[in-house]
C-alpha positions as CSV (number, residue, x, y, z in Angstrom):
1,M,83.8,138.9,73.2
2,N,86.2,137.2,70.9
3,N,88.2,134.3,72.3
4,E,91.6,135.9,72.1
5,N,93.6,134.1,74.7
6,Q,95.8,131.5,72.9
7,S,98.7,129.3,74.0
8,S,102.1,130.5,72.9
9,L,103.6,127.1,73.7
10,K,102.1,123.7,73.8
11,L,102.2,121.7,77.0
12,G,103.9,118.3,77.2
13,W,102.9,115.4,79.4
14,T,105.8,116.2,81.7
15,D,104.1,119.6,82.3
16,V,100.8,117.9,83.0
17,G,102.6,115.6,85.4
18,A,104.1,118.5,87.3
19,V,100.6,120.1,87.7
20,L,99.1,116.7,88.8
21,C,102.0,116.2,91.3
22,A,101.2,119.5,93.0
23,L,97.4,118.7,93.1
24,F,98.1,115.2,94.4
25,A,100.4,116.5,97.1
26,Y,98.0,119.1,98.5
27,S,95.0,116.7,98.4
28,L,97.1,114.1,100.1
29,L,98.0,116.5,102.9
30,E,94.5,117.6,103.7
31,T,93.3,114.0,103.7
32,M,96.1,112.9,106.1
33,I,95.2,115.7,108.5
34,A,91.6,114.4,109.1
35,P,92.6,111.1,110.8
36,A,95.3,112.9,112.7
37,M,92.9,115.4,114.4
38,P,92.8,113.5,117.7
39,L,96.6,113.6,117.9
40,F,96.5,117.4,117.2
41,Q,94.1,117.8,120.0
42,E,96.5,115.9,122.3
43,V,99.6,117.7,121.2
44,Y,98.2,121.2,121.4
45,G,95.8,120.6,124.3
46,A,93.0,122.0,122.1
47,S,89.3,121.6,122.6
48,A,87.1,120.2,119.9
49,M,85.8,123.7,119.3
50,E,89.3,125.1,118.7
51,L,90.0,122.3,116.2
52,G,86.8,123.0,114.5
53,L,87.9,126.7,114.1
54,V,91.2,125.5,112.6
55,M,89.4,123.5,109.9
56,A,86.9,126.3,109.4
57,S,89.7,128.7,108.7
58,L,91.0,126.4,106.0
59,L,87.5,126.0,104.4
60,L,86.8,129.8,104.5
61,V,90.1,130.8,102.9
62,G,89.8,127.9,100.4
63,A,86.2,128.9,99.4
64,V,87.3,132.5,98.8
65,S,90.6,131.6,97.1
66,M,89.0,129.3,94.5
67,P,87.2,132.1,92.6
68,L,90.0,134.7,93.3
69,V,92.9,132.5,92.1
70,G,90.7,131.3,89.2
71,R,90.1,134.9,88.2
72,L,93.8,135.8,88.5
73,G,94.5,132.8,86.3
74,D,92.2,134.1,83.6
75,L,93.9,137.5,83.7
76,Y,97.6,136.6,84.0
77,D,100.2,134.0,83.1
78,K,98.8,130.8,84.7
79,R,102.3,129.4,85.4
80,L,103.0,132.4,87.6
81,V,99.6,132.3,89.3
82,L,100.1,128.6,90.0
83,V,103.6,129.1,91.3
84,G,102.4,132.0,93.6
85,T,99.6,129.8,94.9
86,L,101.9,126.9,95.6
87,A,104.4,129.3,97.3
88,I,101.8,130.6,99.7
89,T,100.6,127.1,100.4
90,S,104.2,126.0,101.1
91,V,104.5,128.8,103.7
92,G,101.3,127.6,105.3
93,I,102.6,124.0,105.4
94,V,105.9,125.1,107.1
95,M,104.0,127.2,109.6
96,A,101.6,124.4,110.5
97,A,104.4,121.9,110.8
98,C,106.5,124.1,113.0
99,S,103.5,125.5,115.0
100,R,103.9,125.7,118.8
101,N,100.3,126.4,119.6
102,I,96.8,126.1,118.2
103,T,96.8,129.8,116.9
104,E,99.9,129.2,114.8
105,L,98.4,126.0,113.5
106,A,95.2,127.8,112.5
107,I,97.2,130.5,110.6
108,G,99.2,127.8,108.8
109,Q,96.1,125.9,107.8
110,A,94.4,129.1,106.6
111,L,97.3,129.8,104.3
112,Q,97.1,126.3,102.9
113,G,93.5,127.1,101.9
114,F,94.9,129.1,99.0
115,A,95.7,125.7,97.4
116,F,92.0,125.3,96.7
117,G,92.7,127.4,93.7
118,I,95.1,124.9,92.2
119,M,92.4,122.9,90.4
120,P,90.7,125.9,88.6
121,V,94.1,127.2,87.4
122,A,95.1,123.6,86.4
123,V,91.9,123.3,84.3
124,G,92.6,126.6,82.6
125,L,96.2,125.7,82.0
126,M,95.5,122.3,80.5
127,N,92.8,123.6,78.2
128,E,94.9,126.4,76.9
129,G,98.1,124.4,76.4
130,L,96.7,121.1,75.1
131,D,94.7,120.2,72.0
132,P,91.0,119.4,72.8
133,R,91.3,115.6,72.8
134,K,94.4,115.6,75.1
135,A,92.8,118.3,77.3
136,A,89.7,116.1,77.9
137,I,92.0,113.3,79.0
138,A,93.9,115.7,81.3
139,N,90.6,116.9,82.8
140,G,89.8,113.4,83.8
141,L,93.3,112.9,85.2
142,I,92.8,116.0,87.4
143,V,89.7,114.6,88.9
144,G,91.1,111.1,89.2
145,V,94.4,112.2,90.8
146,A,92.5,114.4,93.4
147,A,90.3,111.4,94.3
148,L,93.2,109.0,94.4
149,S,95.2,111.2,96.7
150,T,92.2,111.5,99.0
151,A,91.9,107.7,99.4
152,T,95.7,107.2,99.6
153,G,96.0,109.8,102.4
154,L,93.8,107.6,104.6
155,V,96.0,104.6,104.0
156,I,99.4,106.1,104.7
157,S,98.6,108.7,107.3
158,G,98.8,106.3,110.2
159,P,102.1,104.5,109.2
160,L,103.6,107.9,108.2
161,I,102.9,109.4,111.7
162,E,104.2,106.3,113.4
163,L,107.5,106.5,111.4
164,G,108.1,110.2,111.4
165,G,105.8,111.8,113.9
166,L,103.0,114.3,113.4
167,Q,105.1,116.6,111.2
168,A,105.8,113.9,108.7
169,I,102.3,114.4,107.2
170,Y,103.5,117.9,106.3
171,W,107.0,117.4,105.1
172,M,106.3,114.7,102.5
173,P,103.7,116.8,100.6
174,L,105.8,119.9,101.0
175,A,108.7,118.1,99.2
176,M,106.4,117.3,96.3
177,I,105.0,120.8,96.1
178,V,108.5,122.4,96.2
179,S,109.6,120.0,93.4
180,S,106.6,121.2,91.3
181,I,107.5,124.8,91.9
182,A,111.1,124.2,90.8
183,F,109.9,122.5,87.6
184,F,107.5,125.4,86.8
185,M,110.2,128.0,87.3
186,M,112.9,126.2,85.3
187,H,110.7,124.8,82.5
188,K,109.4,127.8,80.6
189,G,107.5,125.6,78.2
190,V,104.6,125.6,80.6
191,S,104.2,129.3,80.3
192,I,101.0,130.6,78.6
193,E,101.2,133.9,76.9
194,I,98.1,136.1,77.3
195,K,97.6,138.3,74.3
196,N,96.1,141.8,74.9
197,D,92.3,141.8,75.1
198,P,90.7,145.2,75.2
199,N,87.8,143.8,77.1
200,I,89.9,142.7,80.1
201,D,90.9,145.3,82.7
202,K,93.8,143.6,84.5
203,S,94.1,146.5,86.9
204,N,90.6,146.0,88.3
205,V,90.6,142.7,90.3
206,D,87.4,142.5,92.3
207,W,88.9,142.7,95.8
208,V,85.6,144.1,97.2
209,G,83.8,141.1,95.9
210,S,86.4,138.8,97.4
211,I,86.3,140.3,100.9
212,S,82.5,140.4,100.9
213,L,82.4,136.8,99.7
214,A,84.7,135.9,102.6
215,L,82.3,137.6,105.1
216,L,79.3,135.9,103.4
217,L,80.9,132.5,103.6
218,G,81.9,133.2,107.2
219,L,78.2,133.5,108.0
220,L,77.5,130.2,106.4
221,L,80.3,128.5,108.3
222,V,79.1,130.0,111.6
223,G,75.6,128.7,110.8
224,L,76.7,125.2,109.9
225,G,79.1,125.1,112.9
226,G,76.3,126.2,115.2
227,A,74.2,123.3,113.8
228,A,77.0,120.9,114.8
229,T,77.3,122.2,118.3
230,K,74.0,123.7,119.3
231,G,71.5,122.2,116.9
232,W,69.6,123.5,113.9
233,T,67.1,125.4,115.9
234,S,69.6,127.5,117.9
235,L,69.6,131.3,117.5
236,E,73.2,131.2,116.2
237,T,72.4,128.7,113.5
238,V,69.1,130.1,112.3
239,G,70.3,133.7,112.5
240,S,73.5,133.1,110.5
241,I,71.8,131.0,107.8
242,I,69.0,133.6,107.4
243,A,71.6,136.4,107.2
244,F,73.5,134.4,104.6
245,L,70.4,133.7,102.5
246,A,69.3,137.4,102.7
247,L,72.7,138.8,101.7
248,L,73.5,136.3,99.0
249,P,71.1,137.9,96.4
250,I,72.6,141.3,97.2
251,W,76.1,140.0,96.6
252,I,75.1,138.4,93.3
253,K,73.5,141.7,92.1
254,Y,76.7,143.5,93.0
255,E,78.8,141.0,91.0
256,Q,76.6,141.4,88.0
257,R,77.4,145.2,87.9
258,V,81.1,144.9,88.4
259,A,83.2,145.3,85.3
260,S,85.6,142.5,86.3
261,P,83.8,140.4,88.8
262,I,85.4,137.6,90.8
263,L,82.5,135.4,89.8
264,E,81.0,135.8,86.3
265,T,77.4,134.9,87.4
266,R,76.1,135.4,83.9
267,L,78.2,132.6,82.6
268,L,76.6,130.2,85.1
269,K,73.3,130.7,83.3
270,L,74.6,129.5,80.0
271,R,73.0,126.4,78.5
272,G,74.7,123.3,79.9
273,V,76.5,125.2,82.6
274,R,73.3,126.0,84.6
275,E,72.3,122.3,84.5
276,M,75.8,121.3,85.5
277,C,75.7,123.6,88.4
278,L,72.7,121.8,89.8
279,V,74.4,118.5,89.1
280,V,77.6,119.3,91.0
281,V,75.7,120.8,94.0
282,S,73.6,117.6,94.3
283,V,76.5,115.2,93.7
284,G,78.6,117.3,96.2
285,F,75.9,116.9,98.8
286,G,75.6,113.2,98.4
287,S,79.2,112.2,97.7
288,A,80.8,114.3,100.5
289,A,78.2,113.0,103.0
290,T,78.8,109.4,101.9
291,Y,82.6,109.9,102.0
292,S,82.3,111.1,105.6
293,L,79.9,108.4,106.7
294,L,81.9,105.4,105.3
295,P,84.9,105.8,107.7
296,M,82.5,106.1,110.6
297,I,80.5,102.9,109.8
298,L,83.8,101.0,109.2
299,N,85.1,102.2,112.6
300,A,81.9,101.6,114.5
301,D,81.9,98.9,117.2
302,P,80.4,95.7,115.8
303,S,78.7,95.1,119.2
304,A,76.4,98.1,118.3
305,G,74.9,96.0,115.5
306,I,76.8,97.6,112.7
307,G,80.4,98.3,111.9
308,F,83.7,96.5,111.8
309,G,86.0,98.3,114.3
310,A,88.5,99.2,111.6
311,N,91.6,101.3,112.3
312,T,92.7,104.2,110.2
313,T,94.9,102.1,107.9
314,S,92.1,99.6,107.3
315,I,89.6,102.4,106.7
316,G,92.0,103.8,104.1
317,L,92.3,100.5,102.3
318,H,88.5,100.2,102.1
319,M,88.2,103.7,100.8
320,L,91.0,103.2,98.2
321,P,88.6,101.9,95.5
322,L,86.9,105.3,95.5
323,G,90.1,107.0,94.3
324,L,91.1,104.2,91.9
325,A,87.7,104.2,90.2
326,A,87.8,108.0,89.7
327,L,91.3,107.7,88.3
328,V,90.2,105.1,85.8
329,V,87.0,106.6,84.6
330,G,87.9,110.2,84.5
331,P,90.1,110.1,81.4
332,L,87.5,107.9,79.6
333,V,84.7,110.5,79.9
334,D,85.4,112.1,76.5
335,R,85.3,108.6,74.9
336,F,82.0,107.9,76.7
337,N,80.6,111.1,75.3
338,R,81.4,110.0,71.8
339,W,79.8,106.6,72.4
340,W,76.6,107.5,74.3
341,G,76.2,111.3,74.2
342,E,76.9,113.9,76.8
343,R,73.5,113.9,78.5
344,T,73.6,110.1,79.0
345,V,77.1,110.3,80.5
346,V,76.1,113.0,82.9
347,C,73.1,110.9,84.0
348,L,75.3,107.9,84.3
349,G,77.6,109.7,86.7
350,A,74.6,110.8,88.8
351,L,73.2,107.3,88.8
352,L,76.4,105.7,89.9
353,T,76.9,108.2,92.6
354,S,73.4,107.6,93.8
355,L,74.0,103.8,93.9
356,G,77.3,104.3,95.7
357,A,75.5,106.3,98.4
358,I,72.5,103.9,98.8
359,M,74.5,100.7,98.7
360,P,75.9,101.1,102.3
361,A,72.3,101.6,103.6
362,I,71.3,98.1,102.2
363,F,74.5,96.1,102.0
364,N,76.7,96.5,105.1
365,S,77.1,93.1,106.6
366,Q,80.5,92.6,105.1
367,S,83.3,95.2,104.8
368,W,84.0,94.4,101.2
369,Q,80.5,95.6,100.4
370,L,81.3,99.0,101.7
371,A,84.6,99.0,99.6
372,F,82.6,98.0,96.5
373,G,80.1,100.8,97.2
374,A,83.0,103.3,97.6
375,G,84.3,102.2,94.2
376,I,80.9,102.9,92.6
377,L,80.7,106.2,94.3
378,G,84.1,107.2,93.1
379,A,83.3,106.2,89.5
380,G,80.1,108.3,89.6
381,A,81.8,111.3,91.2
382,G,84.7,111.1,88.8
383,I,82.4,111.1,85.8
384,T,80.3,114.1,86.9
385,L,83.2,116.2,87.9
386,T,85.1,115.5,84.7
387,A,81.9,116.3,82.8
388,A,81.7,119.6,84.7
389,I,85.2,120.6,83.6
390,N,84.5,119.6,80.0
391,T,81.2,121.6,80.1
392,V,82.8,124.8,81.3
393,V,85.8,124.8,78.9
394,R,83.5,124.2,76.0
395,A,80.7,126.6,77.0
396,V,82.6,129.7,78.1
397,P,85.3,131.8,76.6
398,T,88.9,130.6,77.2
399,N,89.7,133.7,79.3
400,R,86.8,132.9,81.7
401,A,87.3,129.1,82.0
402,A,89.4,129.1,85.2
403,S,87.2,131.5,87.1
404,T,83.9,129.9,85.9
405,F,85.1,126.4,86.9
406,A,86.1,127.9,90.3
407,A,82.5,129.1,90.6
408,V,81.2,125.6,89.8
409,M,83.6,124.1,92.4
410,L,82.4,126.7,94.9
411,L,78.8,125.5,94.4
412,R,80.0,121.9,94.8
413,T,81.7,122.9,98.1
414,F,78.4,124.5,99.3
415,G,76.6,121.2,98.5
416,A,79.3,119.2,100.2
417,M,79.2,121.3,103.4
418,L,75.4,121.1,103.6
419,G,75.2,117.4,102.8
420,T,77.9,116.5,105.4
421,Q,76.3,118.5,108.1
422,L,72.7,117.3,107.5
423,C,73.8,113.7,107.3
424,M,75.9,113.9,110.4
425,T,72.9,115.5,112.2
426,V,70.8,112.6,111.1
427,L,73.4,110.2,112.3
428,S,73.5,111.9,115.7
429,T,69.7,112.2,116.3
430,G,68.0,110.0,113.8
431,I,64.8,111.0,111.9
432,R,62.5,108.1,112.6
433,S,62.6,108.7,116.3
434,V,64.8,111.2,118.1
435,S,65.1,109.0,121.1
436,T,66.1,105.8,119.2
437,E,69.4,104.3,120.1
438,N,69.4,102.0,117.0
439,I,72.7,103.1,115.4
440,S,72.0,100.8,112.4
441,A,68.8,102.7,111.6
442,K,70.6,106.0,111.9
443,F,73.3,105.0,109.5
444,T,70.6,103.8,107.1
445,D,68.7,107.1,107.3
446,A,71.9,109.1,106.8
447,F,73.0,107.1,103.7
448,L,69.5,107.4,102.3
449,L,69.5,111.1,102.7
450,A,72.9,111.3,100.9
451,A,71.5,109.1,98.1
452,A,68.4,111.4,97.8
453,G,70.8,114.3,97.2
454,C,72.5,112.4,94.4
455,L,69.2,111.5,92.8
456,L,68.5,115.2,92.4
457,A,71.6,115.3,90.2
458,L,70.0,112.6,88.0
459,I,66.9,114.9,87.6
460,A,69.1,117.8,86.7
461,G,71.2,115.7,84.4
462,S,68.1,114.7,82.4
463,R,67.7,118.4,81.5
464,Y,71.3,118.6,80.3
465,P,71.7,119.3,76.6
466,K,72.2,116.2,74.4
467,S,75.4,118.0,73.1
468,L,77.1,121.3,73.6
469,S,78.3,123.6,70.9
470,T,82.1,123.4,70.3
471,T,82.1,127.2,70.0
472,P,82.3,129.1,73.4
473,A,79.7,131.7,74.2
474,Q,80.5,135.2,73.2
475,L,80.4,138.0,75.8
């Protein structure tokens, strides 16, 4: 297929800033919710299981919305798709902020899951509206801003709740998102005109694939949720995961036969993209697990032999280097590619992520050591995710970039969910001895497992092409 989608107008850095503002706001919100979960439980009188369902609804809608919104971004004006996604997210934010019970909170959080599609659409928008050199910088900024907002949210959530109450964590991001919507609506320069492509059937969005994907991911969430509450050997866990694994190939076969699939699985097999898929799954496994473990080791009671008894604000400050490092290195990835070659840069990202995961297992006697490890982890994750964006936009046709990157992000989410759950299980039970009460050994084992996942990314990175063609594949 000829690459016929072209930008009718070039984007300026103010346009890029508006997109990054929306991405920062949503990532900030979801980060601030995590440390506020005990307060949610108190306010709504909810059980831990009910709160788990609230977060599961967010993840499920988010996992489905990424490829769906990405595909819509490939078919239609990305400005309008982005505005529509942010509008639905805003409704979800208002519902959650004004919720009177746990059910209304769950619905609001579920609607916010549509914002998972912001990053794929942003990637497509940047790479259609900017020249290749600026687009590579913008790709790095997308990754860096998302990481920075995650770290910043941990720092400001506590003080923000103390000043404005629980609803404050919703109103501040909402103001930023509404401002971005207003900019997109008034500033037409961000619009991307899609020229007619006879190979694209805009009337045939793969709704069946979307609904079946939601059911499929629901099985996976039930399985992982069952592992958290009933153990990995429970009937609920084993049955759900087996059903997921059995139905996944059937769903993939279906997608391969659909004229306009929600996930173009054939593009994931392209040279460079297939290796990057393995890299992001592995890095997602290790980095998400490490990101979840670091606050826990910082908060742990020092009398147990490990930990520093840090509060939420202190934890955020120690995690801040993660976001800052990703923000710094992301825009530099294109330059690193020119200096050292693409394969070397991908392997460097995997290596740094592995070091960031393994350092807390070895160096944890001083809190600054954990902060330093978080910075290394952020640099590695920033490099690999930026490399993933650059790989997709160079390897696939422009009118498939958003949906293909959404598929890559979905794989990363799978890896993150699995890595977090497995490492938390290790932290709870240990693997050296199920009966051991040595919390230090359990943390060590969990961090080592996270590092092992990242090392798999290094192996996959070694198979990455030395350089990719600048001409996208033809369909």
